[in-house]
PDB file of C-alpha atoms in Angstrom:
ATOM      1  CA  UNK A   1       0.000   0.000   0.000  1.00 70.00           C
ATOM      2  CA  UNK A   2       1.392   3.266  -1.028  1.00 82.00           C
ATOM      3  CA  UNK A   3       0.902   6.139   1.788  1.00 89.00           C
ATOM      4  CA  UNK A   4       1.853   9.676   2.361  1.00 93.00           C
ATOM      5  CA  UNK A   5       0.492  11.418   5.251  1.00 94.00           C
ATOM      6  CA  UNK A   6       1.346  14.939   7.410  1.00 95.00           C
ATOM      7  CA  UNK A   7      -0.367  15.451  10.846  1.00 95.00           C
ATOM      8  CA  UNK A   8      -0.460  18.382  12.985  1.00 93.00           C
ATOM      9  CA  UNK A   9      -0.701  16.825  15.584  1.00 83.00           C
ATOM     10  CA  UNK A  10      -0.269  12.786  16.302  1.00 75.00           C
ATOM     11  CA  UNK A  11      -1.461   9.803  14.034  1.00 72.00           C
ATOM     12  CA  UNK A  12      -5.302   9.842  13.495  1.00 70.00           C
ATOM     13  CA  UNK A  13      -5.702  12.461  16.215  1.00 80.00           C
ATOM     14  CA  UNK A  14      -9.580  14.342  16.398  1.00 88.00           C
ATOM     15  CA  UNK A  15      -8.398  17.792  17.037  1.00 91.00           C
ATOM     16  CA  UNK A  16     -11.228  20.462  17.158  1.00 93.00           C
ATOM     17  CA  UNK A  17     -10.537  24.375  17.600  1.00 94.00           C
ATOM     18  CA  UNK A  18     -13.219  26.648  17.943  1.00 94.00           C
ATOM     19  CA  UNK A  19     -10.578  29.426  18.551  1.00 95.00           C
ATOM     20  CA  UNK A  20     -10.119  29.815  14.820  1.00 96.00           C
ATOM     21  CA  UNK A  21     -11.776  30.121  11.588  1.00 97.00           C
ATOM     22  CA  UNK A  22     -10.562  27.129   9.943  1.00 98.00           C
ATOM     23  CA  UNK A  23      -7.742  24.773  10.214  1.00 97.00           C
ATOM     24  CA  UNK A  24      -6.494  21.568   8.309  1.00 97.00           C
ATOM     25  CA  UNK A  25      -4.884  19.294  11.001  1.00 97.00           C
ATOM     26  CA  UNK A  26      -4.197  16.083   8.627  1.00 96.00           C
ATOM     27  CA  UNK A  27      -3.981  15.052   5.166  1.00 97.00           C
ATOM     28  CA  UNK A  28      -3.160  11.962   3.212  1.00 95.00           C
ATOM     29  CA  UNK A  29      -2.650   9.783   0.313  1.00 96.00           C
ATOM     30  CA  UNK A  30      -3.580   6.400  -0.049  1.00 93.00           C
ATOM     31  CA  UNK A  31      -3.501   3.937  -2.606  1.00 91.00           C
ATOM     32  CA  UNK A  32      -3.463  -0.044  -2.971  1.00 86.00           C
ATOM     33  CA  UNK A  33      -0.601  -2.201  -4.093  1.00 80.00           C
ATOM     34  CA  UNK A  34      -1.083  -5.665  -3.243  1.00 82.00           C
ATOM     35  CA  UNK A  35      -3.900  -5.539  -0.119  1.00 85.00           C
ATOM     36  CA  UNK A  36      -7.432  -6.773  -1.369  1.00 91.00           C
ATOM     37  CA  UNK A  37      -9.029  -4.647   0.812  1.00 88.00           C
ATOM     38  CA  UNK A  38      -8.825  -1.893   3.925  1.00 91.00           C
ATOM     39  CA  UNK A  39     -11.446  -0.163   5.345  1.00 93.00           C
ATOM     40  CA  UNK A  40     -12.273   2.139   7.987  1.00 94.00           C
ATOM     41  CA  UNK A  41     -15.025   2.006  10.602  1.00 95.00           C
ATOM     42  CA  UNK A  42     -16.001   4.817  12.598  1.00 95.00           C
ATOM     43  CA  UNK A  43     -19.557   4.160  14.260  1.00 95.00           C
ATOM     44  CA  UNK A  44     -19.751   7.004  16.326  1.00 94.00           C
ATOM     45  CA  UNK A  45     -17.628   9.210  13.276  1.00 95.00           C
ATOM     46  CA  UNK A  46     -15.032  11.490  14.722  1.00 95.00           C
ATOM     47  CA  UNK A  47     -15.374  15.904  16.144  1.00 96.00           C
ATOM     48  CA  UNK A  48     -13.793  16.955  12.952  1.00 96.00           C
ATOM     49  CA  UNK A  49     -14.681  17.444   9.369  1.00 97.00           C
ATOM     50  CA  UNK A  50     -13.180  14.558   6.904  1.00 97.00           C
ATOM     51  CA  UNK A  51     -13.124  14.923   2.866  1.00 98.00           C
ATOM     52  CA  UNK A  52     -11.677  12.453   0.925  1.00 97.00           C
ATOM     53  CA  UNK A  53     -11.454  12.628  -3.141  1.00 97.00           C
ATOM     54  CA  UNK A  54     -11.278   9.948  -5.269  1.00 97.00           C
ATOM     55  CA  UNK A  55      -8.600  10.234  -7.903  1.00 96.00           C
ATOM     56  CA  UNK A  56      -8.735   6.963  -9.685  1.00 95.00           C
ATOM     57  CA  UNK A  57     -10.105   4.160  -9.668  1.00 96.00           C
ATOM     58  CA  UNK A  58     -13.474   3.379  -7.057  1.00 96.00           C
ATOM     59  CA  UNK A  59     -13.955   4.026  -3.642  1.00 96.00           C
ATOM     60  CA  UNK A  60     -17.164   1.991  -1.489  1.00 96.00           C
ATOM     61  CA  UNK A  61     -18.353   4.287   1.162  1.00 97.00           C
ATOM     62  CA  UNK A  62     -21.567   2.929   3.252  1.00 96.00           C
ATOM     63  CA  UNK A  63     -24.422   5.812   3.844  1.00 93.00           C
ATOM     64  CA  UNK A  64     -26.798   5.007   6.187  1.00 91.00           C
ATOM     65  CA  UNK A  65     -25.755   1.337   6.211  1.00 90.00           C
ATOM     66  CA  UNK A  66     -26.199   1.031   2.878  1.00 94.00           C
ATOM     67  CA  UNK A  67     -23.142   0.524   0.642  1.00 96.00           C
ATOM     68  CA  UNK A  68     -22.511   2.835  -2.195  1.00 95.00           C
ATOM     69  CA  UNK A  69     -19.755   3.600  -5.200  1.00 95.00           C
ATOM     70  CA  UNK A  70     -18.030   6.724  -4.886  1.00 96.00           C
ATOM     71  CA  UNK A  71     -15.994   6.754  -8.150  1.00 96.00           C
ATOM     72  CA  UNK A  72     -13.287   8.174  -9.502  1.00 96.00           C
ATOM     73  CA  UNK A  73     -13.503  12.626  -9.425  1.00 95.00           C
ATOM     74  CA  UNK A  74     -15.687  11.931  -7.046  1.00 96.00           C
ATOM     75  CA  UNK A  75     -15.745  13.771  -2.943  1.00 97.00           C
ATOM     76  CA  UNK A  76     -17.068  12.226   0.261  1.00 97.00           C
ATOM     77  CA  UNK A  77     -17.592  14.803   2.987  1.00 97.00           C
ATOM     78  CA  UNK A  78     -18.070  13.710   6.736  1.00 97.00           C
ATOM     79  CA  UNK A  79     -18.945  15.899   9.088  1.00 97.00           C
ATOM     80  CA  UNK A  80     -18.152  15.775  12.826  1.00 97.00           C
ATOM     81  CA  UNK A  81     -20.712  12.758  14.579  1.00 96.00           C
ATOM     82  CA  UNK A  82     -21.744  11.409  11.377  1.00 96.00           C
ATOM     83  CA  UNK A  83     -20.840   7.747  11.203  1.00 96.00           C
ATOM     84  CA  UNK A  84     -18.150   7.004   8.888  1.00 96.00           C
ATOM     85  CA  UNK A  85     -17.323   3.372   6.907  1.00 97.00           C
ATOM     86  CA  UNK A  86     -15.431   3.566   3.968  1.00 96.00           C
ATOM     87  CA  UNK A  87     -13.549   0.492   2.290  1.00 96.00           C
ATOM     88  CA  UNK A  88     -10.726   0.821  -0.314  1.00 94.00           C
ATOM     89  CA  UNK A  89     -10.697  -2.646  -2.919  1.00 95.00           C
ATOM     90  CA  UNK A  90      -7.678  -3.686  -4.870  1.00 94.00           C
ATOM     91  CA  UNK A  91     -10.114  -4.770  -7.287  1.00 94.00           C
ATOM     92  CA  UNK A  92     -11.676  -1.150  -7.524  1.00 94.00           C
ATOM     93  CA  UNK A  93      -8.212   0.169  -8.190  1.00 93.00           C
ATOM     94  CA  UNK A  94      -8.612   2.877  -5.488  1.00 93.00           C
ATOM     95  CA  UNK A  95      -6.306   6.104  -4.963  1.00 95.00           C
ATOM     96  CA  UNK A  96      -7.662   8.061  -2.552  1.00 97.00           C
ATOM     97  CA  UNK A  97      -6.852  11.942  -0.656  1.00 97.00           C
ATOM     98  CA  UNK A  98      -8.249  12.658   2.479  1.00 97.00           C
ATOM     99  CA  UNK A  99      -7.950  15.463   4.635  1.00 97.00           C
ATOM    100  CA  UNK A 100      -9.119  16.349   7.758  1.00 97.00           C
ATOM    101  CA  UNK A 101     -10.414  20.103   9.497  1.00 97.00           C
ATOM    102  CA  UNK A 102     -11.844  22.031  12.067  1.00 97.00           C
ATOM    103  CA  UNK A 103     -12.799  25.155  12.971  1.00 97.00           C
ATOM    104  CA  UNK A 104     -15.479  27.661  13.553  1.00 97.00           C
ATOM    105  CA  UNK A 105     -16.225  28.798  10.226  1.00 97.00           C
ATOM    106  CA  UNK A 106     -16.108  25.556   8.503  1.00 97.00           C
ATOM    107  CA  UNK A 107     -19.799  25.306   7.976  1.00 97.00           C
ATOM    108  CA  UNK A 108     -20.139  28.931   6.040  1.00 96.00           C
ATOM    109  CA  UNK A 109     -17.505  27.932   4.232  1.00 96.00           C
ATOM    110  CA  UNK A 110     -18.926  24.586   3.242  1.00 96.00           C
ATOM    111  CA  UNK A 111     -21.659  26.529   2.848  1.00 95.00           C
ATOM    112  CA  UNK A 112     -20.002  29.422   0.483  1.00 94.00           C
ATOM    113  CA  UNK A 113     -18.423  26.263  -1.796  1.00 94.00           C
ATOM    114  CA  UNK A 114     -21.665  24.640  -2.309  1.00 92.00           C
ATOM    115  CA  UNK A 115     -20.948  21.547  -0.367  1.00 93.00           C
ATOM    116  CA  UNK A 116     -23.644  21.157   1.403  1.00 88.00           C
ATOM    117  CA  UNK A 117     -24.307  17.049   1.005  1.00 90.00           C
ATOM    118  CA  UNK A 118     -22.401  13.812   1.312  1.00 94.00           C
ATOM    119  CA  UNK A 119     -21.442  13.504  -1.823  1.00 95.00           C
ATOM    120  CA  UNK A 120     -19.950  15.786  -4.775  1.00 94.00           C
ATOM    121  CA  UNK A 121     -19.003  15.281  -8.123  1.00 93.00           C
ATOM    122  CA  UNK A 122     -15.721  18.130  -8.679  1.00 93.00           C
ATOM    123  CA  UNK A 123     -13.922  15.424 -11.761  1.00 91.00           C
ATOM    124  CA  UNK A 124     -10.791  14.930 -12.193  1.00 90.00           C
ATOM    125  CA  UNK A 125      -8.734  17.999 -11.950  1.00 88.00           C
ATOM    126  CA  UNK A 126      -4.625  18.139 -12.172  1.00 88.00           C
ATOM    127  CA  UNK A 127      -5.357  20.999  -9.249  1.00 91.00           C
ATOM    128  CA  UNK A 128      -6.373  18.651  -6.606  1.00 95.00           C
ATOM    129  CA  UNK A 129      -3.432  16.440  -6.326  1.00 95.00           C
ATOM    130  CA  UNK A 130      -1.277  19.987  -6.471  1.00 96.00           C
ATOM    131  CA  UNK A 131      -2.952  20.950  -3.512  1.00 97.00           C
ATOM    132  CA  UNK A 132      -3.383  18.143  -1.383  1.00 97.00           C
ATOM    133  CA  UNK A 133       0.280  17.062  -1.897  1.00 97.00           C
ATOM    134  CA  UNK A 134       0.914  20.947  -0.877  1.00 97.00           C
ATOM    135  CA  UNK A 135      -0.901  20.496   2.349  1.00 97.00           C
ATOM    136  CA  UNK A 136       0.867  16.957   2.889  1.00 97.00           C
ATOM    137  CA  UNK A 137       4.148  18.475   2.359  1.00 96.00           C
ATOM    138  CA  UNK A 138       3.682  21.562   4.550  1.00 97.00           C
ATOM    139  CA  UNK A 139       2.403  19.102   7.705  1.00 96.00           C
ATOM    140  CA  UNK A 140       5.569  17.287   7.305  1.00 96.00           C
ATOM    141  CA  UNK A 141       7.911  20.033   7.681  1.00 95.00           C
ATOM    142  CA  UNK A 142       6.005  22.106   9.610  1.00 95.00           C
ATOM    143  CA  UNK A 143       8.168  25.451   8.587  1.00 95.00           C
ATOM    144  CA  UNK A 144       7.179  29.125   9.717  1.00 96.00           C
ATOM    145  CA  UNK A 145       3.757  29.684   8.542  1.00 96.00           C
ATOM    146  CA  UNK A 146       3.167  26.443   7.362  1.00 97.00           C
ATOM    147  CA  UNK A 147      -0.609  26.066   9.337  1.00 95.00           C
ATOM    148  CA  UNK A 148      -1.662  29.538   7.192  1.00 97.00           C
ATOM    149  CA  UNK A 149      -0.652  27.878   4.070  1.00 97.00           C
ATOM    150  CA  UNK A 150      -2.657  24.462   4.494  1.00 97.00           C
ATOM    151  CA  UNK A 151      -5.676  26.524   5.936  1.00 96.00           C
ATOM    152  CA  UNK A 152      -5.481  28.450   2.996  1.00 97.00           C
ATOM    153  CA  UNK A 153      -4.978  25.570   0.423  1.00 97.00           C
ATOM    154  CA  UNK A 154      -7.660  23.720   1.964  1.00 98.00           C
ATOM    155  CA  UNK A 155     -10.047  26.477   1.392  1.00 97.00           C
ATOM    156  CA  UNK A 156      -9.336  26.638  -1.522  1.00 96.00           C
ATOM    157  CA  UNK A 157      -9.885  23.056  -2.482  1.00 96.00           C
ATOM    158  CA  UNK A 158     -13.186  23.375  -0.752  1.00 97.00           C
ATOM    159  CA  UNK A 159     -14.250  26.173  -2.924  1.00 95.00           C
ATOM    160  CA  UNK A 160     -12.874  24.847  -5.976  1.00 93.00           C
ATOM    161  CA  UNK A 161     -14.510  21.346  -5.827  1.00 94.00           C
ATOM    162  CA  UNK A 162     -17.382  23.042  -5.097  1.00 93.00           C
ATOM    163  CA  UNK A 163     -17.557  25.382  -7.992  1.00 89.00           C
ATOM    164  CA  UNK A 164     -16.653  22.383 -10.365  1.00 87.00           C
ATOM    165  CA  UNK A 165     -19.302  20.039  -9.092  1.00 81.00           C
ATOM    166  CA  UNK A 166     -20.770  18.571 -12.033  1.00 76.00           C
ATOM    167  CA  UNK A 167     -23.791  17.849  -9.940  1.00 75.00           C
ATOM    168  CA  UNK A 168     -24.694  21.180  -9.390  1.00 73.00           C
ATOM    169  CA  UNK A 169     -23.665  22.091 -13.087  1.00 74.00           C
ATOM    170  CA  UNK A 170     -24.854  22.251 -16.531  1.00 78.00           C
ATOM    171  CA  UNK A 171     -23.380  21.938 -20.088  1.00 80.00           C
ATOM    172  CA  UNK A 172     -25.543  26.063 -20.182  1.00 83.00           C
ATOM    173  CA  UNK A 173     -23.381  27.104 -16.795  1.00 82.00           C
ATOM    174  CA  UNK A 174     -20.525  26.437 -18.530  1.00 83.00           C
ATOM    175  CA  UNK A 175     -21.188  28.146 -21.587  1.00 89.00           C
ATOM    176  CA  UNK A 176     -22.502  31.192 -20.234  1.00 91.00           C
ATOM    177  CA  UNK A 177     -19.603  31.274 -18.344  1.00 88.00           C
ATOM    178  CA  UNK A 178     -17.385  30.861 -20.932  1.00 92.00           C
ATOM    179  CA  UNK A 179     -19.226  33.532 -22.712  1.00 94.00           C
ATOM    180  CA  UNK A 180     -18.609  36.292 -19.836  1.00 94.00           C
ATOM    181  CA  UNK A 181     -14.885  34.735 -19.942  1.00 94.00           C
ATOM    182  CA  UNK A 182     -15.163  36.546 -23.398  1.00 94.00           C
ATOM    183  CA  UNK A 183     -16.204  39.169 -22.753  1.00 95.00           C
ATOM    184  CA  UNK A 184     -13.323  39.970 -20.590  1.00 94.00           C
ATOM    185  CA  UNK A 185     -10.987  38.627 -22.864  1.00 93.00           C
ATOM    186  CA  UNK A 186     -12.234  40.252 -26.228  1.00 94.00           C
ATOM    187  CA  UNK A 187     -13.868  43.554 -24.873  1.00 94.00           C
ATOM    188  CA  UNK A 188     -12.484  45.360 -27.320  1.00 93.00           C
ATOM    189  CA  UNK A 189     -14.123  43.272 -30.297  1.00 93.00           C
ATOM    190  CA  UNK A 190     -17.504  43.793 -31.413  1.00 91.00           C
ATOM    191  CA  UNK A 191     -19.264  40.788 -29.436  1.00 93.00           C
ATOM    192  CA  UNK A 192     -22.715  39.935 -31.000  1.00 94.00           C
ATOM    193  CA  UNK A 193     -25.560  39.288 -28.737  1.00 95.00           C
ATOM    194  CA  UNK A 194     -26.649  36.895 -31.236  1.00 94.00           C
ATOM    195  CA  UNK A 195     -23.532  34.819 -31.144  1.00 94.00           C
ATOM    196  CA  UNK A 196     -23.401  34.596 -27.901  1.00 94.00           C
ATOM    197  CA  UNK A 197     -27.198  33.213 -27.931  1.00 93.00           C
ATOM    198  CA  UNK A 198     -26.036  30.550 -30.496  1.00 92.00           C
ATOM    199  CA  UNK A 199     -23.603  29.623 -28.869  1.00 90.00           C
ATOM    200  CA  UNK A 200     -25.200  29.133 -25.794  1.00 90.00           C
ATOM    201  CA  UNK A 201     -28.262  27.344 -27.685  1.00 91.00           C
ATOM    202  CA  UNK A 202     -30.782  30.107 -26.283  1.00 92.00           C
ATOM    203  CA  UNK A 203     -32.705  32.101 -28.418  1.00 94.00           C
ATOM    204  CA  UNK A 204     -31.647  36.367 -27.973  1.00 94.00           C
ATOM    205  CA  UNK A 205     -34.331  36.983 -25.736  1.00 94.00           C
ATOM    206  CA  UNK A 206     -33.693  33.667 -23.959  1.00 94.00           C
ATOM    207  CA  UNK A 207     -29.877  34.652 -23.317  1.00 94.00           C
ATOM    208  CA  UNK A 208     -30.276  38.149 -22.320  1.00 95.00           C
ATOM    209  CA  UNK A 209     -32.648  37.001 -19.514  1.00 93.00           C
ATOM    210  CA  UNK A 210     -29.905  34.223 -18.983  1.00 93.00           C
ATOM    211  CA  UNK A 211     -27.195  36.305 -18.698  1.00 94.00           C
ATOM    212  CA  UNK A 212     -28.981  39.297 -16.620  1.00 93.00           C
ATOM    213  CA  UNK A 213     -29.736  36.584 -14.280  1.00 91.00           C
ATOM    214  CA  UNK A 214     -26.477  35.521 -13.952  1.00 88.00           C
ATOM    215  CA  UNK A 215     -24.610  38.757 -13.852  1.00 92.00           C
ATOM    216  CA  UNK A 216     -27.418  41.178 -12.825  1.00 93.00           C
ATOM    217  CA  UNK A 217     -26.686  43.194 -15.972  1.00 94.00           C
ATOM    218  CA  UNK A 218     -27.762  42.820 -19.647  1.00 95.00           C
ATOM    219  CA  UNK A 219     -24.866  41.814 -21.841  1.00 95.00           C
ATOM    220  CA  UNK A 220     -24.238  45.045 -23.555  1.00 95.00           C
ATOM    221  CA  UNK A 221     -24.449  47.144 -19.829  1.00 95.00           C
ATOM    222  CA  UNK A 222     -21.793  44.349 -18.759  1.00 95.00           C
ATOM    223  CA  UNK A 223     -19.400  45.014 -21.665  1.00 96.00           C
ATOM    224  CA  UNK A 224     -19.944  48.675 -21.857  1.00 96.00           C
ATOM    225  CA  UNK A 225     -18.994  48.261 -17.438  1.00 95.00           C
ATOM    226  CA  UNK A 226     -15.650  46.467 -18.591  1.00 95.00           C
ATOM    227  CA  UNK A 227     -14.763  49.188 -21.656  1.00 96.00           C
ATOM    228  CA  UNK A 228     -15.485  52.161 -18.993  1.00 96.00           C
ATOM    229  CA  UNK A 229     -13.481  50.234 -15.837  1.00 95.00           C
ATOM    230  CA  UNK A 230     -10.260  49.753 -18.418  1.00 95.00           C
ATOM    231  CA  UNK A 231     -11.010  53.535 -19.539  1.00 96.00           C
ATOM    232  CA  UNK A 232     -10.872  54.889 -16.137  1.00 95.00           C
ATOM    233  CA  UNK A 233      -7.791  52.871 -15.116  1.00 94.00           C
ATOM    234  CA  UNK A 234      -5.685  54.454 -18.117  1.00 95.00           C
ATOM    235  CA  UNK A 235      -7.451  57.781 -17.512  1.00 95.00           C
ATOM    236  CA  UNK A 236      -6.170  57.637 -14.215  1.00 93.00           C
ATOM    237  CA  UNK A 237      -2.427  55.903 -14.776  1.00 91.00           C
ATOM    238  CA  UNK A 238      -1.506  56.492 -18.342  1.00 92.00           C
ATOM    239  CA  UNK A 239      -0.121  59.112 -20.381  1.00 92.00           C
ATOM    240  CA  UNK A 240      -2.350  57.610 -23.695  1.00 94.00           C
ATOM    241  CA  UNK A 241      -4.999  60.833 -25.425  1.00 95.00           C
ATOM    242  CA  UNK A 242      -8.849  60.708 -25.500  1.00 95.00           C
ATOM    243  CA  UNK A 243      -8.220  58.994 -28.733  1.00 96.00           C
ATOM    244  CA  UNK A 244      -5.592  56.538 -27.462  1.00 96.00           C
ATOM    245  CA  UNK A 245      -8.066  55.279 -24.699  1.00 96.00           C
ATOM    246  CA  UNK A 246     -11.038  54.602 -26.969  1.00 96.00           C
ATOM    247  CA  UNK A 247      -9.715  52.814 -29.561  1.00 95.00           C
ATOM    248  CA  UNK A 248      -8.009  50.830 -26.801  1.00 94.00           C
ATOM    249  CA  UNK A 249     -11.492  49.930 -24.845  1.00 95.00           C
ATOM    250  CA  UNK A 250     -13.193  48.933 -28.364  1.00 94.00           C
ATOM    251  CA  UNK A 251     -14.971  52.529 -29.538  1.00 95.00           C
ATOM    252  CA  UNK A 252     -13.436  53.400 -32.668  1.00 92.00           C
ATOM    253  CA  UNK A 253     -14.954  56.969 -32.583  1.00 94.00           C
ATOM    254  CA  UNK A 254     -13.569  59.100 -29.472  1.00 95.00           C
ATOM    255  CA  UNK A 255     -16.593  61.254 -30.026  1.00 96.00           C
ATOM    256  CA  UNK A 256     -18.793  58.431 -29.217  1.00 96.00           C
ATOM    257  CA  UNK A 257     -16.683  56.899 -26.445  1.00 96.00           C
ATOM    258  CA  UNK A 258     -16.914  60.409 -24.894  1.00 96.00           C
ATOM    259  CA  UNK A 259     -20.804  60.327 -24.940  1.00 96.00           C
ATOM    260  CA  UNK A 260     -20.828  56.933 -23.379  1.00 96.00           C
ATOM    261  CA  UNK A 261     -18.481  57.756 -20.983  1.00 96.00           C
ATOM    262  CA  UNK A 262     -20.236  60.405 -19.940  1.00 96.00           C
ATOM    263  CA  UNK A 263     -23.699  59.075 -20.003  1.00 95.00           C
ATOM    264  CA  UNK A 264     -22.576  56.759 -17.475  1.00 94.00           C
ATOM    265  CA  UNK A 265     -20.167  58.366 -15.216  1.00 94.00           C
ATOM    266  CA  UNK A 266     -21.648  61.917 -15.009  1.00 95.00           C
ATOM    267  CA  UNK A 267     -18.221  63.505 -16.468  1.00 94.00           C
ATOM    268  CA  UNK A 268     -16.194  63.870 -19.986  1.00 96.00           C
ATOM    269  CA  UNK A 269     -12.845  61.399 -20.228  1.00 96.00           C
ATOM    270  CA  UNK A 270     -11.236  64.666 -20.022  1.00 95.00           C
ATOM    271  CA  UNK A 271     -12.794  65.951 -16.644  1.00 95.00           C
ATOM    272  CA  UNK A 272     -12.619  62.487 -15.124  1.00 94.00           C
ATOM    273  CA  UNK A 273      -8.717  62.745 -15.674  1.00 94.00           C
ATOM    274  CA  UNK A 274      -8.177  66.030 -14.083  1.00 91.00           C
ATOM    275  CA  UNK A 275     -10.301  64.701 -10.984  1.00 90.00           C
ATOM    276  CA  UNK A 276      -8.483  61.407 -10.715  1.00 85.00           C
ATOM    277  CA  UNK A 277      -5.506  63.036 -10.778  1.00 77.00           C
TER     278      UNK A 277
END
């Protein structure tokens, strides 16, 4: 059996702290070589929280005493009392992380991620290994700082398996969301409503309710919001003319840029300058 584990404290010990927001205080990495089988039985569960991730293969985890397949990209999340019995099969081909937490917060930040259930589906992701090896590493050496640094990369797996829970997600999530990535990206192109519909498989009117939904903003306010934040940043910072700074935020005709501008922020490109500065 292949294992690499860090502790905080000693082996398999249930730390709780309610003296600070959140704290990992173990993390591992398990995976069968020749074993047929190991499992782990924890009637009464433990006082801390306990993830584990499957990264390959299968992992059989028993909910409410019935037996279940948590497979591979897939996340079991304990929480403190809940009874825990999970088995790891040679057959299965399991590799498993795990990592265990604590603190005050924890359930808003459960919360925040999305993880609110047993289960989650986050996939397989080359980020998750990155981090829980991090967090392994740092409880080994236990260097200055090195209980800020898991915390923080233990958030952040939280959040990021639960923002990439394919549960939770749809193939129209993504694509709106690759859409606003776009817009970002390409704010200086002329972006077509109507592209962005088709792309999206939504009719116009369909999209625009879509996206204000998602955003709060139609998708021409939104755009015309990212032009007028990059305009006031080099209005601010740069030495670049009235000219310059429109052609850079996608208005080919200062004129116009300077109408918009000012429709929306109350002053001329040229007032806003002296202001800022």
């Amino acid at each position: 059996m292949f294992q690499l584990t860090g502790y905080l404290g000693g082996y398999d010990e249930d730390i709780v702290r309610e003296d600070v927001d959140f704290l990992v205080t173990s993390c591992g990495h398990y995976r069968l070589a020749e074993r047929p089988y190991l499992e782990t039985v924890r009637p009464e569960g433990r006082m801390d929280y306990q993830l584990l991730y499957v990264a390959k293969g299968a992992l059989a985890v028993w909910i409410n005493g019935e037996e279940q397949s948590a497979p591979e990209g897939c996340g079991v999340l304990f929480r403190p009392g809940e009874p825990q019995k999970y088995c790891y099969r040679l057959e299965d081909g399991p590799e498993v992380y795990w990592m265990h937490f604590t603190g005050r917060d924890t359930e808003r930040i459960l919360a925040e991620a999305g993880l609110a259930g047993t289960f989650c589906e986050p996939g397989v992701k080359g980020e998750y290994p990155v981090l829980f090896d991090r967090i392994i590493r740092e409880l080994q050496m236990k260097r200055p700082g090195f209980s800020v640094l898991c915390s923080g990369c233990g958030m952040e797996l939280l959040a990021f398996m639960g923002r990439q829970d394919t549960s939770q997600r749809t193939p129209a999530d993504e694509a709106m969301e690759e859409i606003i990535a776009r817009f970002h990206r390409e704010f200086r192109e002329n972006i077509r409503v109507e592209d962005c519909a088709k792309a999206c498989n939504m009719s116009k009117s369909w999209f625009i309710r879509s996206f204000r939904a998602r955003t709060g903003e139609t998708p021409q306010r939104y755009l015309t919001n990212i032009r007028l934040s990059q305009a006031r940043e080099l209005l601010s910072s740069s030495s670049l003319n009235i000219g310059e700074i429109a052609a850079f935020c996608g208005y080919e005709n200062a004129l116009y840029f300077s109408r918009i501008f000012r429709k929306y922020m109350g002053l001329s490109p040229s007032e806003y300058r002296h202001r800022a500065r």
